[in-house]
Amino acid sequence: MDPRRQFERLEASMLLCPRCRVARPVRRRLLLVLPEGDKIDYLCTACGTSCGDGLERPPPGTGPFFR
Ligand SMILES: [Zn+2]
């Protein structure tokens, strides 16, 4: 099993967009590859505003987390 496949499923997640003021599906943009995980920027699919960023760790189980 390729763990990257699980990442792709997270693309369907919704986040609260500060501009739309509703939860929107987000697009993931890789910002940085760090030793502790991939730094991802989440962009609103409707307006393109950043809805936050998070670190996605390669081992499955923890999911993305947000500051
Ligand atoms: Zn938006």
mmCIF file of C-alpha atoms and ligand atoms in Angstrom:
data_model
loop_
_atom_site.group_PDB
_atom_site.id
_atom_site.type_symbol
_atom_site.label_atom_id
_atom_site.label_comp_id
_atom_site.label_asym_id
_atom_site.label_seq_id
_atom_site.Cartn_x
_atom_site.Cartn_y
_atom_site.Cartn_z
ATOM 1 C CA MET A 1 0.000 0.000 0.000
ATOM 2 C CA ASP A 2 1.273 3.391 -0.954
ATOM 3 C CA PRO A 3 0.622 5.825 1.926
ATOM 4 C CA ARG A 4 0.363 8.694 -0.554
ATOM 5 C CA ARG A 5 -2.970 7.288 -1.689
ATOM 6 C CA GLN A 6 -4.469 8.128 1.677
ATOM 7 C CA PHE A 7 -3.375 11.730 1.220
ATOM 8 C CA GLU A 8 -5.437 12.053 -1.900
ATOM 9 C CA ARG A 9 -8.584 11.183 -0.012
ATOM 10 C CA LEU A 10 -8.009 14.171 2.254
ATOM 11 C CA GLU A 11 -8.493 16.461 -0.709
ATOM 12 C CA ALA A 12 -12.236 16.139 -0.276
ATOM 13 C CA SER A 13 -12.065 17.770 3.149
ATOM 14 C CA MET A 14 -13.817 21.045 3.843
ATOM 15 C CA LEU A 15 -12.503 24.007 5.769
ATOM 16 C CA LEU A 16 -14.065 27.240 6.906
ATOM 17 C CA CYS A 17 -13.078 29.934 4.456
ATOM 18 C CA PRO A 18 -12.474 33.303 6.133
ATOM 19 C CA ARG A 19 -13.640 35.124 3.026
ATOM 20 C CA CYS A 20 -16.704 33.074 2.048
ATOM 21 C CA ARG A 21 -17.543 32.560 5.747
ATOM 22 C CA VAL A 22 -18.741 29.065 5.037
ATOM 23 C CA ALA A 23 -17.036 25.698 4.847
ATOM 24 C CA ARG A 24 -15.656 25.112 1.397
ATOM 25 C CA PRO A 25 -13.860 22.248 -0.278
ATOM 26 C CA VAL A 26 -10.178 23.071 -0.300
ATOM 27 C CA ARG A 27 -7.355 22.560 -2.718
ATOM 28 C CA ARG A 28 -4.071 21.408 -1.245
ATOM 29 C CA ARG A 29 -0.883 23.149 -2.267
ATOM 30 C CA LEU A 30 2.443 21.769 -1.166
ATOM 31 C CA LEU A 31 4.489 24.542 0.397
ATOM 32 C CA LEU A 32 7.471 22.758 1.840
ATOM 33 C CA VAL A 33 8.732 19.277 2.408
ATOM 34 C CA LEU A 34 10.025 19.104 5.966
ATOM 35 C CA PRO A 35 11.638 16.215 7.835
ATOM 36 C CA GLU A 36 8.539 15.977 10.060
ATOM 37 C CA GLY A 37 6.069 16.050 7.189
ATOM 38 C CA ASP A 38 4.738 17.968 4.228
ATOM 39 C CA LYS A 39 3.696 21.541 4.848
ATOM 40 C CA ILE A 40 0.423 22.070 2.992
ATOM 41 C CA ASP A 41 -1.456 25.249 2.252
ATOM 42 C CA TYR A 42 -5.237 24.831 1.934
ATOM 43 C CA LEU A 43 -6.886 27.085 -0.601
ATOM 44 C CA CYS A 44 -10.612 27.683 -0.949
ATOM 45 C CA THR A 45 -11.806 26.294 -4.283
ATOM 46 C CA ALA A 46 -14.332 29.109 -4.644
ATOM 47 C CA CYS A 47 -12.222 32.222 -4.063
ATOM 48 C CA GLY A 48 -8.644 30.957 -3.725
ATOM 49 C CA THR A 49 -8.117 32.387 -0.250
ATOM 50 C CA SER A 50 -5.892 30.408 2.065
ATOM 51 C CA CYS A 51 -8.047 28.642 4.671
ATOM 52 C CA GLY A 52 -5.058 27.640 6.732
ATOM 53 C CA ASP A 53 -2.048 25.432 6.568
ATOM 54 C CA GLY A 54 -1.031 22.233 8.156
ATOM 55 C CA LEU A 55 1.560 19.557 8.376
ATOM 56 C CA GLU A 56 0.715 16.206 6.884
ATOM 57 C CA ARG A 57 2.888 13.445 8.177
ATOM 58 C CA PRO A 58 3.865 10.542 5.991
ATOM 59 C CA PRO A 59 2.777 7.826 8.482
ATOM 60 C CA PRO A 60 -0.994 7.340 8.342
ATOM 61 C CA GLY A 61 -3.187 7.712 11.411
ATOM 62 C CA THR A 62 -2.769 11.303 12.547
ATOM 63 C CA GLY A 63 -4.186 13.212 9.586
ATOM 64 C CA PRO A 64 -3.505 16.876 8.950
ATOM 65 C CA PHE A 65 -3.281 19.183 11.867
ATOM 66 C CA PHE A 66 -3.729 22.873 12.091
ATOM 67 C CA ARG A 67 -2.279 25.641 14.156
HETATM 68 ZN ZN ZN B 1 -13.571 31.195 -0.149
#
